[in-house]
Coordinates of C-alpha atoms in Angstrom, one line a residue:
M1 CA 78.6 -41.1 3.4
A2 CA 79.9 -37.6 2.5
A3 CA 82.8 -38.1 5.0
F4 CA 83.7 -41.4 3.3
I5 CA 83.6 -39.8 -0.1
H6 CA 85.7 -36.9 1.2
S7 CA 88.2 -39.4 2.7
L8 CA 88.3 -41.4 -0.6
L9 CA 89.0 -38.3 -2.6
R10 CA 91.8 -37.3 -0.3
S11 CA 93.3 -40.7 -0.8
Y12 CA 93.1 -40.5 -4.5
L13 CA 94.6 -37.0 -4.4
V14 CA 97.6 -38.3 -2.4
L15 CA 98.0 -41.2 -4.7
I16 CA 97.9 -38.9 -7.7
I17 CA 100.6 -36.6 -6.1
V18 CA 102.8 -39.6 -5.3
L19 CA 102.4 -41.1 -8.8
T20 CA 103.1 -37.6 -10.4
T21 CA 106.2 -37.3 -8.3
I22 CA 107.4 -40.8 -9.3
L23 CA 106.6 -40.3 -13.0
T24 CA 108.2 -36.9 -13.0
G25 CA 111.4 -38.4 -11.6
C26 CA 111.2 -41.3 -14.1
L27 CA 110.7 -38.9 -17.0
Q28 CA 113.5 -36.7 -15.9
K29 CA 115.7 -39.8 -15.8
L30 CA 114.5 -41.0 -19.2
D31 CA 115.1 -37.5 -20.5
D32 CA 118.7 -37.6 -19.2
E33 CA 119.5 -41.0 -20.5
N34 CA 117.3 -42.3 -23.3
L35 CA 115.3 -39.5 -25.0
Y36 CA 116.1 -37.2 -27.9
T37 CA 119.0 -34.8 -27.8
F38 CA 118.0 -31.3 -28.9
T39 CA 121.4 -29.6 -28.6
G40 CA 123.5 -29.4 -31.8
E41 CA 122.9 -31.4 -35.0
T42 CA 121.9 -35.0 -35.2
I43 CA 123.0 -37.1 -38.2
A44 CA 119.5 -36.4 -39.7
D45 CA 120.0 -32.6 -39.1
Y46 CA 123.4 -32.7 -40.6
M47 CA 122.1 -34.3 -43.8
E48 CA 119.0 -32.1 -44.1
N49 CA 120.8 -28.9 -43.4
R50 CA 123.1 -29.6 -46.5
P51 CA 120.7 -30.4 -49.3
E52 CA 123.3 -29.4 -52.0
L53 CA 125.3 -32.5 -50.9
Y54 CA 122.8 -35.0 -49.4
S55 CA 119.3 -34.3 -50.6
D56 CA 119.0 -37.6 -52.6
F57 CA 120.3 -39.7 -49.7
T58 CA 118.0 -37.8 -47.3
R59 CA 115.1 -38.8 -49.5
I60 CA 116.2 -42.4 -49.5
M61 CA 116.4 -42.4 -45.7
K62 CA 113.0 -40.8 -45.3
K63 CA 111.4 -43.3 -47.7
S64 CA 113.0 -46.1 -45.7
K65 CA 111.6 -44.7 -42.4
M66 CA 115.2 -44.7 -41.1
F67 CA 115.5 -40.9 -41.0
S68 CA 113.8 -40.7 -37.7
L69 CA 116.3 -43.1 -36.2
L70 CA 119.2 -40.8 -37.2
A71 CA 117.4 -38.0 -35.4
T72 CA 117.3 -39.8 -32.1
R73 CA 119.9 -40.0 -29.4
G74 CA 122.3 -42.9 -29.8
S75 CA 125.7 -43.8 -31.3
Y76 CA 125.7 -44.3 -35.0
T77 CA 128.1 -44.2 -38.0
C78 CA 126.4 -43.2 -41.2
F79 CA 128.3 -43.4 -44.4
V80 CA 126.5 -40.8 -46.5
P81 CA 126.9 -40.8 -50.2
T82 CA 126.8 -37.4 -52.0
N83 CA 124.1 -36.5 -54.5
E84 CA 126.5 -37.2 -57.3
A85 CA 127.2 -40.6 -55.9
V86 CA 123.5 -41.4 -55.7
N87 CA 122.9 -40.2 -59.3
N88 CA 125.8 -42.4 -60.5
Y89 CA 124.2 -45.3 -58.7
L90 CA 120.8 -44.6 -60.3
T91 CA 122.4 -44.5 -63.7
E92 CA 124.1 -47.8 -63.2
K93 CA 120.7 -49.3 -62.1
G94 CA 119.1 -47.8 -65.2
V95 CA 116.6 -45.7 -63.3
G96 CA 115.9 -41.9 -63.4
S97 CA 115.3 -41.0 -59.8
V98 CA 115.1 -42.3 -56.2
D99 CA 111.4 -42.6 -56.6
S100 CA 112.0 -45.3 -59.3
L101 CA 113.7 -47.6 -56.8
S102 CA 111.6 -50.4 -55.2
Q103 CA 111.0 -50.3 -51.5
E104 CA 113.3 -53.4 -51.1
E105 CA 116.1 -51.5 -52.8
I106 CA 115.5 -48.4 -50.7
M107 CA 115.7 -50.5 -47.5
E108 CA 118.8 -52.3 -48.6
I109 CA 120.6 -49.0 -49.3
A110 CA 119.4 -47.4 -46.1
Y111 CA 120.3 -50.3 -43.9
G112 CA 123.6 -50.8 -45.7
H113 CA 125.0 -47.4 -44.8
I114 CA 124.3 -47.4 -41.0
I115 CA 126.4 -49.0 -38.2
M116 CA 125.0 -48.9 -34.7
Q117 CA 128.2 -47.6 -33.2
A118 CA 130.1 -44.4 -33.8
Y119 CA 133.5 -44.8 -35.5
L120 CA 136.0 -42.1 -36.4
T121 CA 138.5 -43.0 -39.1
T122 CA 141.2 -43.1 -36.4
D123 CA 139.3 -46.0 -34.9
L124 CA 139.5 -48.1 -38.0
D125 CA 142.2 -50.6 -39.1
E126 CA 142.7 -52.3 -42.4
G127 CA 140.0 -55.0 -42.7
A128 CA 136.5 -55.3 -41.4
I129 CA 134.8 -52.7 -39.2
P130 CA 134.0 -54.6 -35.9
V131 CA 130.3 -54.0 -35.9
P132 CA 128.2 -55.0 -38.9
N133 CA 125.8 -52.6 -40.7
M134 CA 122.0 -52.9 -40.3
N135 CA 122.0 -55.4 -43.2
D136 CA 124.2 -57.7 -41.0
R137 CA 127.1 -57.3 -43.4
Y138 CA 130.6 -56.2 -42.4
L139 CA 132.0 -53.2 -44.2
T140 CA 135.7 -53.3 -44.9
V141 CA 138.2 -50.5 -44.8
S142 CA 141.4 -50.1 -46.9
F143 CA 144.0 -47.4 -47.3
E144 CA 145.5 -46.1 -50.5
A145 CA 148.1 -43.5 -51.3
R146 CA 146.6 -40.8 -53.6
D147 CA 148.3 -37.6 -54.6
S148 CA 150.6 -37.6 -51.5
A149 CA 147.7 -38.3 -49.2
L150 CA 146.2 -41.4 -47.7
A151 CA 142.8 -42.2 -49.0
I152 CA 140.4 -44.3 -46.9
L153 CA 138.1 -46.5 -48.9
V154 CA 135.0 -48.4 -47.7
N155 CA 134.5 -51.8 -49.4
K156 CA 137.6 -51.0 -51.6
V157 CA 135.7 -48.7 -54.0
S158 CA 134.1 -45.9 -52.0
P159 CA 136.5 -43.2 -50.7
I160 CA 135.6 -41.2 -47.6
I161 CA 135.8 -37.6 -49.0
I162 CA 134.6 -35.7 -45.9
K163 CA 135.6 -37.6 -42.7
D164 CA 134.8 -37.6 -39.1
Q165 CA 132.0 -35.1 -38.8
E166 CA 131.0 -35.6 -35.2
V167 CA 127.4 -34.9 -34.3
V168 CA 125.4 -35.4 -31.1
N169 CA 124.4 -39.0 -32.0
G170 CA 127.4 -40.2 -33.8
V171 CA 129.6 -39.7 -36.8
V172 CA 129.0 -38.8 -40.5
Q173 CA 131.4 -40.1 -43.0
T174 CA 130.8 -38.7 -46.5
I175 CA 131.5 -41.1 -49.3
S176 CA 131.7 -40.7 -53.1
R177 CA 130.1 -43.9 -54.1
V178 CA 127.0 -45.8 -52.9
L179 CA 127.8 -49.0 -51.0
S180 CA 126.5 -51.9 -52.9
P181 CA 128.1 -55.2 -51.7
S182 CA 127.5 -58.4 -53.5
N183 CA 124.7 -60.7 -52.3
S184 CA 126.3 -63.8 -54.0
L185 CA 127.5 -66.8 -52.1
L186 CA 131.3 -67.1 -52.1
P187 CA 131.9 -69.6 -54.9
D188 CA 129.5 -67.7 -57.2
L189 CA 131.3 -64.4 -56.4
M190 CA 134.6 -66.0 -57.2
T191 CA 133.4 -67.2 -60.6
E192 CA 132.8 -63.6 -61.6
N193 CA 136.6 -62.9 -61.3
P194 CA 138.5 -63.7 -64.6
E195 CA 141.8 -63.2 -62.8
I196 CA 141.3 -66.5 -60.8
S197 CA 139.8 -68.7 -63.5
L198 CA 142.1 -71.6 -63.0
F199 CA 141.5 -71.9 -59.3
N200 CA 137.8 -71.6 -60.0
E201 CA 138.0 -74.5 -62.5
A202 CA 139.7 -76.6 -59.8
L203 CA 137.1 -75.6 -57.3
L204 CA 134.4 -76.7 -59.6
I205 CA 135.7 -80.1 -60.7
T206 CA 136.6 -81.1 -57.1
G207 CA 133.1 -80.3 -56.0
L208 CA 134.4 -78.0 -53.2
A209 CA 132.4 -75.1 -54.5
D210 CA 129.4 -76.8 -53.1
S211 CA 131.1 -77.0 -49.7
M212 CA 130.9 -73.2 -49.5
R213 CA 127.2 -72.7 -50.2
L214 CA 126.0 -72.7 -46.6
Y215 CA 124.8 -69.4 -45.2
V216 CA 122.4 -69.6 -42.3
D217 CA 121.2 -72.6 -40.2
Y218 CA 117.5 -72.0 -40.4
D219 CA 116.8 -75.0 -38.2
W220 CA 118.7 -73.6 -35.3
K221 CA 116.4 -72.1 -32.7
Q222 CA 117.4 -69.1 -30.5
L223 CA 117.3 -69.6 -26.8
A224 CA 113.9 -68.8 -25.4
F225 CA 115.4 -67.5 -22.1
I226 CA 118.8 -66.6 -20.7
P227 CA 119.9 -69.0 -18.0
K228 CA 121.1 -67.5 -14.8
A229 CA 124.8 -67.7 -14.1
T230 CA 124.8 -69.2 -10.6
S231 CA 128.5 -69.5 -9.9
G232 CA 129.3 -65.8 -10.1
S233 CA 132.0 -66.4 -12.7
I234 CA 130.4 -64.2 -15.3
I235 CA 131.4 -60.6 -14.5
S236 CA 128.9 -58.8 -16.7
S237 CA 125.2 -58.9 -15.8
V238 CA 124.2 -58.9 -19.5
R239 CA 124.1 -62.3 -21.1
L240 CA 123.0 -62.4 -24.7
P241 CA 121.9 -65.4 -26.7
P242 CA 123.1 -65.1 -30.3
D243 CA 120.2 -64.3 -32.6
K244 CA 121.4 -66.4 -35.6
K245 CA 123.7 -69.2 -36.6
K246 CA 125.5 -68.3 -39.7
Y247 CA 128.2 -70.1 -41.7
G248 CA 131.2 -68.5 -43.2
F249 CA 134.2 -69.4 -45.4
T250 CA 137.5 -67.9 -46.4
A251 CA 139.4 -68.8 -49.6
L252 CA 143.1 -68.1 -50.1
V253 CA 143.5 -67.8 -53.8
E254 CA 146.3 -67.6 -56.4
T255 CA 145.8 -65.7 -59.6
D256 CA 146.2 -67.1 -63.1
E257 CA 149.2 -64.8 -63.5
L258 CA 150.9 -66.3 -60.4
Y259 CA 150.2 -69.8 -61.7
R260 CA 151.8 -68.9 -65.1
S261 CA 154.9 -67.7 -63.3
H262 CA 155.3 -71.2 -62.0
G263 CA 154.7 -72.8 -65.4
I264 CA 151.0 -73.7 -64.6
N265 CA 148.9 -72.7 -67.6
T266 CA 146.1 -75.2 -67.7
I267 CA 144.0 -77.3 -65.3
E268 CA 146.1 -80.3 -66.4
D269 CA 149.2 -78.5 -65.2
L270 CA 147.6 -77.7 -61.9
I271 CA 146.5 -81.4 -61.5
A272 CA 150.1 -82.5 -62.1
Y273 CA 151.5 -79.9 -59.7
A274 CA 149.1 -81.0 -56.9
K275 CA 150.0 -84.6 -57.5
S276 CA 153.7 -83.9 -57.2
V277 CA 153.1 -82.3 -53.8
Y278 CA 150.6 -84.6 -52.2
D279 CA 152.1 -87.9 -53.4
E280 CA 155.1 -86.9 -51.3
V281 CA 153.1 -85.9 -48.3
Y282 CA 150.7 -88.9 -48.4
P283 CA 152.7 -91.7 -50.2
Q284 CA 150.2 -94.3 -48.9
D285 CA 147.6 -92.8 -51.2
K286 CA 149.8 -92.4 -54.3
N287 CA 148.0 -93.2 -57.6
L288 CA 144.9 -94.5 -55.7
Y289 CA 142.6 -91.5 -56.3
D290 CA 144.1 -89.6 -59.2
T291 CA 141.0 -89.4 -61.4
L292 CA 138.5 -89.2 -58.5
Y293 CA 138.5 -85.4 -58.2
T294 CA 135.7 -85.2 -55.6
H295 CA 137.4 -87.8 -53.3
R296 CA 138.9 -86.1 -50.3
K297 CA 142.2 -88.0 -50.8
N298 CA 142.6 -86.9 -54.4
P299 CA 145.7 -84.6 -54.8
L300 CA 143.8 -81.8 -56.5
N301 CA 141.0 -82.0 -54.0
R302 CA 143.6 -81.8 -51.2
F303 CA 145.3 -78.9 -52.9
V304 CA 142.1 -76.8 -53.3
A305 CA 140.7 -77.8 -49.9
Y306 CA 143.9 -76.5 -48.1
H307 CA 143.0 -73.1 -49.5
L308 CA 139.6 -73.1 -47.8
I309 CA 138.7 -72.4 -44.2
N310 CA 135.2 -72.8 -42.7
R311 CA 135.0 -69.3 -41.1
T312 CA 135.0 -65.8 -42.4
I313 CA 138.4 -64.2 -41.8
Y314 CA 138.8 -60.5 -42.7
Y315 CA 142.2 -59.0 -43.1
N316 CA 142.3 -57.8 -39.5
T317 CA 141.0 -61.0 -38.0
F318 CA 143.6 -63.5 -39.2
Y319 CA 145.0 -63.3 -35.6
Y320 CA 144.2 -61.4 -32.4
T321 CA 146.5 -59.2 -30.5
Y322 CA 144.8 -58.8 -27.1
G323 CA 147.3 -59.2 -24.3
T324 CA 150.3 -60.1 -26.5
M325 CA 153.5 -58.6 -25.2
E326 CA 155.4 -56.2 -27.5
G327 CA 158.2 -58.1 -29.2
F328 CA 156.3 -61.4 -29.5
D329 CA 154.5 -62.7 -32.6
C330 CA 150.8 -62.7 -32.9
Y331 CA 149.5 -65.9 -34.5
D332 CA 146.6 -68.3 -34.8
Y333 CA 145.9 -71.7 -36.2
Y334 CA 142.8 -72.7 -38.2
E335 CA 141.6 -76.0 -39.5
T336 CA 141.2 -76.1 -43.3
L337 CA 138.7 -78.1 -45.4
C338 CA 141.6 -80.4 -46.3
P339 CA 141.0 -83.2 -43.8
F340 CA 143.1 -83.2 -40.6
T341 CA 145.2 -80.2 -41.6
I342 CA 145.7 -76.7 -40.1
I343 CA 147.2 -73.5 -41.4
K344 CA 149.2 -71.0 -39.3
T345 CA 148.5 -67.3 -39.6
S346 CA 150.8 -64.7 -38.1
D347 CA 152.1 -61.2 -38.3
S348 CA 155.3 -60.1 -39.9
D349 CA 157.1 -56.9 -40.8
D350 CA 155.3 -56.7 -44.1
G351 CA 151.8 -57.9 -43.2
I352 CA 150.0 -61.2 -42.7
R353 CA 151.9 -64.4 -43.5
L354 CA 150.6 -68.0 -43.8
N355 CA 152.8 -70.8 -42.5
R356 CA 155.7 -68.6 -41.5
S357 CA 158.4 -70.0 -39.2
K358 CA 161.0 -67.8 -37.6
K359 CA 162.9 -70.9 -36.3
Y360 CA 163.5 -72.3 -39.7
N361 CA 163.7 -69.0 -41.5
I362 CA 160.6 -69.7 -43.6
K363 CA 159.0 -66.4 -44.6
G364 CA 155.7 -68.0 -45.5
I365 CA 153.1 -66.8 -48.0
K366 CA 151.8 -63.2 -47.9
V367 CA 148.1 -62.3 -47.8
L368 CA 147.7 -59.4 -50.2
Q369 CA 145.5 -56.5 -49.1
I370 CA 144.3 -55.2 -52.4
L371 CA 145.0 -56.5 -55.9
N372 CA 142.1 -55.2 -58.0
K373 CA 140.0 -52.6 -56.2
E374 CA 137.2 -52.9 -58.8
I375 CA 136.6 -56.5 -57.9
D376 CA 134.4 -57.3 -54.9
Q377 CA 135.9 -60.1 -52.7
N378 CA 133.3 -59.9 -49.9
A379 CA 130.4 -62.4 -50.4
I380 CA 127.3 -62.8 -48.3
N381 CA 128.8 -65.9 -46.6
G382 CA 132.6 -65.2 -46.7
I383 CA 135.5 -63.6 -48.4
Y384 CA 138.5 -64.5 -50.6
H385 CA 142.0 -63.1 -50.4
Y386 CA 144.8 -63.1 -52.9
I387 CA 148.1 -64.6 -51.9
D388 CA 151.6 -64.0 -53.3
D389 CA 152.8 -67.7 -53.7
I390 CA 151.4 -71.2 -54.1
L391 CA 149.9 -72.5 -50.9
V392 CA 150.3 -76.2 -50.1
Y393 CA 150.4 -78.5 -47.1
G394 CA 153.8 -79.8 -48.1
T395 CA 156.5 -81.6 -46.2
E396 CA 158.1 -78.3 -45.2
V397 CA 154.9 -77.1 -43.5
R398 CA 154.2 -80.5 -41.8
E399 CA 157.8 -81.1 -40.6
K400 CA 159.0 -77.6 -39.9
V401 CA 156.4 -74.9 -39.7
L402 CA 154.0 -77.0 -37.6
N403 CA 156.8 -78.6 -35.6
E404 CA 156.3 -76.2 -32.8
R405 CA 154.1 -75.7 -29.7
I406 CA 150.6 -75.0 -31.1
R407 CA 148.7 -72.8 -28.7
V408 CA 145.1 -72.2 -29.7
D409 CA 142.5 -70.0 -28.0
A410 CA 139.3 -71.8 -27.3
S411 CA 137.3 -69.3 -29.5
S412 CA 139.7 -70.0 -32.4
M413 CA 138.6 -73.7 -32.2
L414 CA 134.9 -72.9 -32.8
P415 CA 134.1 -71.5 -36.3
E416 CA 130.8 -70.1 -35.1
M417 CA 132.5 -67.5 -33.0
M418 CA 133.9 -65.7 -36.0
N419 CA 131.1 -66.5 -38.4
N420 CA 128.6 -64.7 -36.2
G421 CA 130.8 -61.8 -35.0
L422 CA 130.9 -63.1 -31.4
R423 CA 134.6 -63.4 -30.8
Q424 CA 136.2 -60.3 -29.1
S425 CA 132.8 -58.5 -29.3
K426 CA 132.9 -57.0 -25.8
K427 CA 129.8 -58.8 -24.7
V428 CA 128.9 -61.9 -22.7
Y429 CA 127.0 -64.6 -24.7
V430 CA 125.1 -67.7 -23.6
F431 CA 124.6 -70.7 -25.8
N432 CA 122.6 -73.9 -26.0
D433 CA 124.1 -77.3 -26.9
E434 CA 123.1 -77.0 -30.5
Y435 CA 125.0 -73.9 -31.4
F436 CA 128.5 -75.4 -31.9
D437 CA 129.4 -78.2 -34.2
W438 CA 132.7 -79.0 -32.4
L439 CA 131.7 -78.4 -28.8
K440 CA 129.0 -80.5 -27.1
V441 CA 127.9 -80.4 -23.5
S442 CA 125.4 -82.2 -21.3
E443 CA 121.8 -81.0 -21.4
E444 CA 121.9 -79.5 -17.9
S445 CA 125.0 -77.4 -18.7
R446 CA 125.0 -73.7 -19.4
I447 CA 127.6 -72.3 -21.9
F448 CA 128.9 -68.8 -21.5
Y449 CA 131.5 -66.8 -23.4
Q450 CA 133.1 -63.7 -22.0
D451 CA 135.3 -61.6 -24.2
P452 CA 138.1 -59.2 -23.0
T453 CA 137.3 -57.6 -19.7
S454 CA 139.8 -55.4 -18.0
G455 CA 141.9 -57.4 -15.6
N456 CA 140.8 -60.8 -16.9
T457 CA 143.6 -63.4 -16.3
C458 CA 143.0 -65.1 -19.7
Y459 CA 144.9 -65.8 -22.8
Q460 CA 143.7 -63.1 -25.3
G461 CA 141.4 -61.9 -22.6
D462 CA 138.5 -64.1 -23.3
E463 CA 137.2 -67.4 -21.8
F464 CA 134.4 -70.0 -21.9
I465 CA 132.5 -70.9 -18.7
I466 CA 130.5 -74.1 -18.5
E467 CA 128.2 -74.1 -15.5
G468 CA 125.9 -76.7 -14.0
A469 CA 126.6 -80.5 -13.8
Y470 CA 128.7 -80.3 -16.9
D471 CA 130.1 -82.9 -19.2
L472 CA 131.7 -81.3 -22.2
T473 CA 133.6 -82.6 -25.3
I474 CA 135.5 -80.4 -27.7
K475 CA 137.4 -81.4 -30.9
L476 CA 141.1 -80.6 -30.7
P477 CA 142.9 -79.0 -33.7
P478 CA 144.5 -81.5 -36.1
V479 CA 148.3 -81.7 -35.9
P480 CA 151.0 -83.6 -37.8
E481 CA 151.3 -87.2 -36.6
G482 CA 153.6 -87.6 -33.5
T483 CA 153.9 -87.6 -29.7
Y484 CA 152.4 -84.6 -28.0
E485 CA 151.8 -83.1 -24.6
V486 CA 148.2 -82.1 -24.5
R487 CA 147.9 -79.1 -22.2
F488 CA 144.9 -77.3 -20.7
G489 CA 145.2 -73.6 -20.0
Y490 CA 143.1 -72.0 -17.3
F491 CA 143.1 -69.7 -14.3
G492 CA 142.1 -70.9 -10.8
K493 CA 139.2 -69.3 -9.0
N494 CA 137.1 -70.2 -6.0
T495 CA 133.9 -70.5 -8.2
R496 CA 135.4 -73.4 -10.1
G497 CA 134.7 -77.0 -9.5
I498 CA 136.7 -80.3 -9.9
A499 CA 136.9 -81.9 -13.3
Q500 CA 138.1 -85.3 -14.6
F501 CA 139.8 -85.0 -18.0
Y502 CA 139.8 -87.5 -20.9
V503 CA 141.5 -87.5 -24.3
D504 CA 139.9 -89.7 -26.9
G505 CA 137.8 -91.4 -24.2
E506 CA 140.8 -92.3 -22.0
P507 CA 140.8 -90.8 -18.5
C508 CA 143.9 -88.7 -17.8
G509 CA 145.3 -88.6 -14.3
I510 CA 143.5 -87.5 -11.2
P511 CA 140.8 -84.9 -11.3
L512 CA 141.8 -81.2 -11.5
D513 CA 140.6 -78.9 -8.7
L514 CA 140.2 -75.6 -10.6
S515 CA 139.3 -73.7 -7.4
L516 CA 142.9 -73.9 -6.1
Y517 CA 145.9 -72.3 -7.7
G518 CA 149.5 -71.1 -7.3
E519 CA 151.0 -70.5 -3.9
N520 CA 147.8 -71.8 -2.3
V521 CA 148.5 -75.3 -3.5
P522 CA 151.6 -77.0 -2.1
K523 CA 151.3 -79.8 -4.6
I524 CA 151.8 -77.3 -7.5
G525 CA 154.5 -75.4 -5.7
W526 CA 154.2 -72.2 -7.8
E527 CA 156.7 -69.4 -7.1
R528 CA 156.7 -66.0 -8.6
P529 CA 159.8 -65.6 -10.8
G530 CA 162.3 -63.3 -9.3
T531 CA 161.3 -63.9 -5.7
N532 CA 163.8 -66.8 -5.0
P533 CA 167.4 -65.5 -5.0
S534 CA 168.7 -69.0 -5.8
D535 CA 166.3 -69.3 -8.8
P536 CA 165.9 -65.7 -10.1
Y537 CA 164.3 -66.6 -13.4
G538 CA 162.1 -69.4 -11.9
Y539 CA 163.5 -72.1 -14.2
E540 CA 164.1 -74.6 -11.4
N541 CA 160.6 -73.9 -10.1
D542 CA 159.4 -74.6 -13.7
K543 CA 161.0 -78.1 -13.6
M544 CA 159.5 -78.9 -10.2
M545 CA 156.1 -77.8 -11.4
R546 CA 156.4 -79.9 -14.6
N547 CA 157.2 -83.0 -12.5
R548 CA 153.8 -82.4 -10.8
G549 CA 152.0 -82.0 -14.1
Y550 CA 151.7 -78.2 -14.1
M551 CA 153.2 -75.2 -15.9
K552 CA 153.1 -71.4 -15.3
G553 CA 151.2 -69.2 -17.8
P554 CA 153.0 -68.0 -20.9
N555 CA 155.6 -65.2 -20.7
S556 CA 154.4 -63.7 -24.0
T557 CA 150.9 -62.8 -22.7
R558 CA 149.8 -60.3 -20.1
I559 CA 146.5 -59.7 -18.3
W560 CA 144.4 -57.7 -20.7
P561 CA 145.0 -54.8 -21.4
S562 CA 148.1 -53.9 -19.4
G563 CA 148.4 -56.0 -16.2
D564 CA 150.8 -58.7 -15.0
I565 CA 152.4 -61.1 -17.4
L566 CA 150.6 -64.5 -17.1
R567 CA 153.9 -66.2 -16.1
Y568 CA 153.9 -63.9 -13.0
R569 CA 150.3 -64.6 -12.1
A570 CA 149.6 -67.4 -9.6
A571 CA 146.1 -68.0 -11.0
A572 CA 147.3 -68.5 -14.6
L573 CA 148.3 -72.2 -15.0
R574 CA 148.6 -74.9 -17.6
R575 CA 147.8 -78.5 -16.7
I576 CA 149.7 -81.2 -18.7
V577 CA 146.7 -83.4 -19.3
T578 CA 148.5 -86.3 -21.0
T579 CA 151.3 -87.3 -23.3
K580 CA 149.9 -89.1 -26.3
Y581 CA 150.6 -90.2 -29.8
L582 CA 148.2 -88.3 -32.1
T583 CA 147.5 -89.7 -35.5
E584 CA 146.8 -87.4 -38.4
D585 CA 144.0 -89.4 -40.1
E586 CA 141.4 -89.0 -37.4
S587 CA 139.9 -86.4 -35.1
H588 CA 140.9 -86.2 -31.5
Y589 CA 138.7 -85.0 -28.6
F590 CA 139.2 -83.5 -25.1
R591 CA 136.5 -84.2 -22.5
A592 CA 135.9 -82.6 -19.1
R593 CA 133.4 -84.0 -16.7
S594 CA 132.4 -82.6 -13.3
V595 CA 133.0 -84.9 -10.4
L596 CA 131.0 -82.8 -8.0
N597 CA 127.2 -82.7 -7.6
N598 CA 127.2 -78.9 -7.2
D599 CA 125.2 -76.8 -9.7
N600 CA 126.8 -73.6 -8.4
L601 CA 130.4 -74.4 -9.5
G602 CA 131.7 -74.0 -13.0
F603 CA 134.3 -75.1 -15.4
M604 CA 136.5 -72.6 -17.3
F605 CA 138.5 -73.3 -20.4
D606 CA 140.7 -70.7 -22.0
Y607 CA 143.2 -72.3 -24.4
F608 CA 144.9 -75.5 -25.3
E609 CA 148.4 -76.4 -26.3
L610 CA 149.6 -79.3 -28.4
C611 CA 153.3 -79.5 -27.9
P612 CA 155.4 -82.0 -29.9
K613 CA 158.1 -84.1 -28.2
S614 CA 160.7 -82.4 -30.4
V615 CA 159.9 -79.2 -28.6
Y616 CA 159.2 -80.2 -24.9
D617 CA 162.0 -82.8 -24.9
S618 CA 164.6 -80.9 -26.9
E619 CA 168.2 -80.4 -25.7
E620 CA 167.7 -76.6 -25.4
G621 CA 164.4 -77.1 -23.6
E622 CA 161.1 -75.4 -24.3
D623 CA 161.0 -71.7 -24.0
V624 CA 158.7 -70.1 -21.4
D625 CA 156.9 -68.0 -23.9

């Protein structure tokens, strides 16, 4: 018995030694990677070591229990208001000290000043900071010339007065005013601005203010698990389900002063102006709905609705620049709340322009960065921007500006991507069928979104992958009525399957094998431009490919961030799905259905093109850009 006990004790001792070794190794690893950093100052140390500047905000952070977070290892940006800034805030609130604030107010202030990623001011562009604060609100950055220097303002009103103080767990940006963004819905926030009273009156009588009152879809349920990516087409191993489904809106607004400069002084004047524009654009509806202001075919309703977009667009997200070659325009197209209309956004030498056309020398309407810095334009469910001229969906827009090849990234077509901060967020997301309003898939499908990854052969660097026995339908952007080539942009890969395409329910040609591409497919006949001496630019090869229903990738885009131009990449292709007359009084849909019974192969869609006959069949021919 003694021998047995002795043996048992020896076994326990060995086990304890082994466990101790393992735990020691684990703790050393944790200490290296995940635990506190004790060298140098943390954000918490930085604040506490300078009580003459930050004692009041330090007290707020301690009362909120967030002070300990700022003492841990991580990567944070903390916008720290000075004692003077906190005292001014307390005076505005009518209270005497930090202790007089409610716990809810304390938490809102604390959460509102922390971003869970470190940003130097050199990392920031005009517009929204890419990562929201801990209140899930996006802070905006603007620049202003002051006393021969460039001031950096947060939310327009709070200058950064001590910038870029790097500490071991992030960056401290000292600000001279407490951040206190509005918690109003967008239409309510707009009514607080007397400079846009006429637009607000039109927004009210058309009933379109009520169209911008959505904030969160509380009925949507987050995925209970993350489906496995079986085809190997998702590069990253981290697949995140979004944790919310938020709505967002953008209003593009003229001021009363701008209206007055055009002889529009009253709501009656604005009604008459809208009628003069939209009776010409829609002659079939002339005089039918003039007094029915809430009807979607009423001229004033159309006028106001064309100013509204169902996604939150900050100044730096009107278009995306990933992969665009230098010398080419950056642009995007967004559907507006005016039925079956889109608006074009693009860069220019003097900022962002709406409905600009270089071909027709139409300069478009400028989006103004700051008009009144004391007025908050950022609501809880959207933002409004001032513009420098009257915005209409007139005959010039319909017949000239939009009479061009309309290339739209897939993530531009889905408002949820921008409203929830998912687009270009450097992560891989997984979705269920209920997340998107304009994209529907079969129940057994898995939807993945992958944003820019180095070396990705995609337009703007991102892509959607549908895996499983897929059957998907996506709504196409509305375009002016006419004959169009509907094109599907993709890149071939051996993990792709074979898909049958449909437009508006009609099957289009033979199924597309997405696993084959370029020089590997004789029927496509792809040749790299510059390799055939008799066809140095590849134009004859382009014609041959078009005859077979294919096009090379665009010449204006390269593999993100600095690789081959897509035109020179065999995997980057466009399939001409169909040539079809598209009406402008109904929605049009693209459908892709797997023809294989193979759950391990996927479907990739990257971008779409809607190219009018006036472009692809013109005498000079369509450019390769």
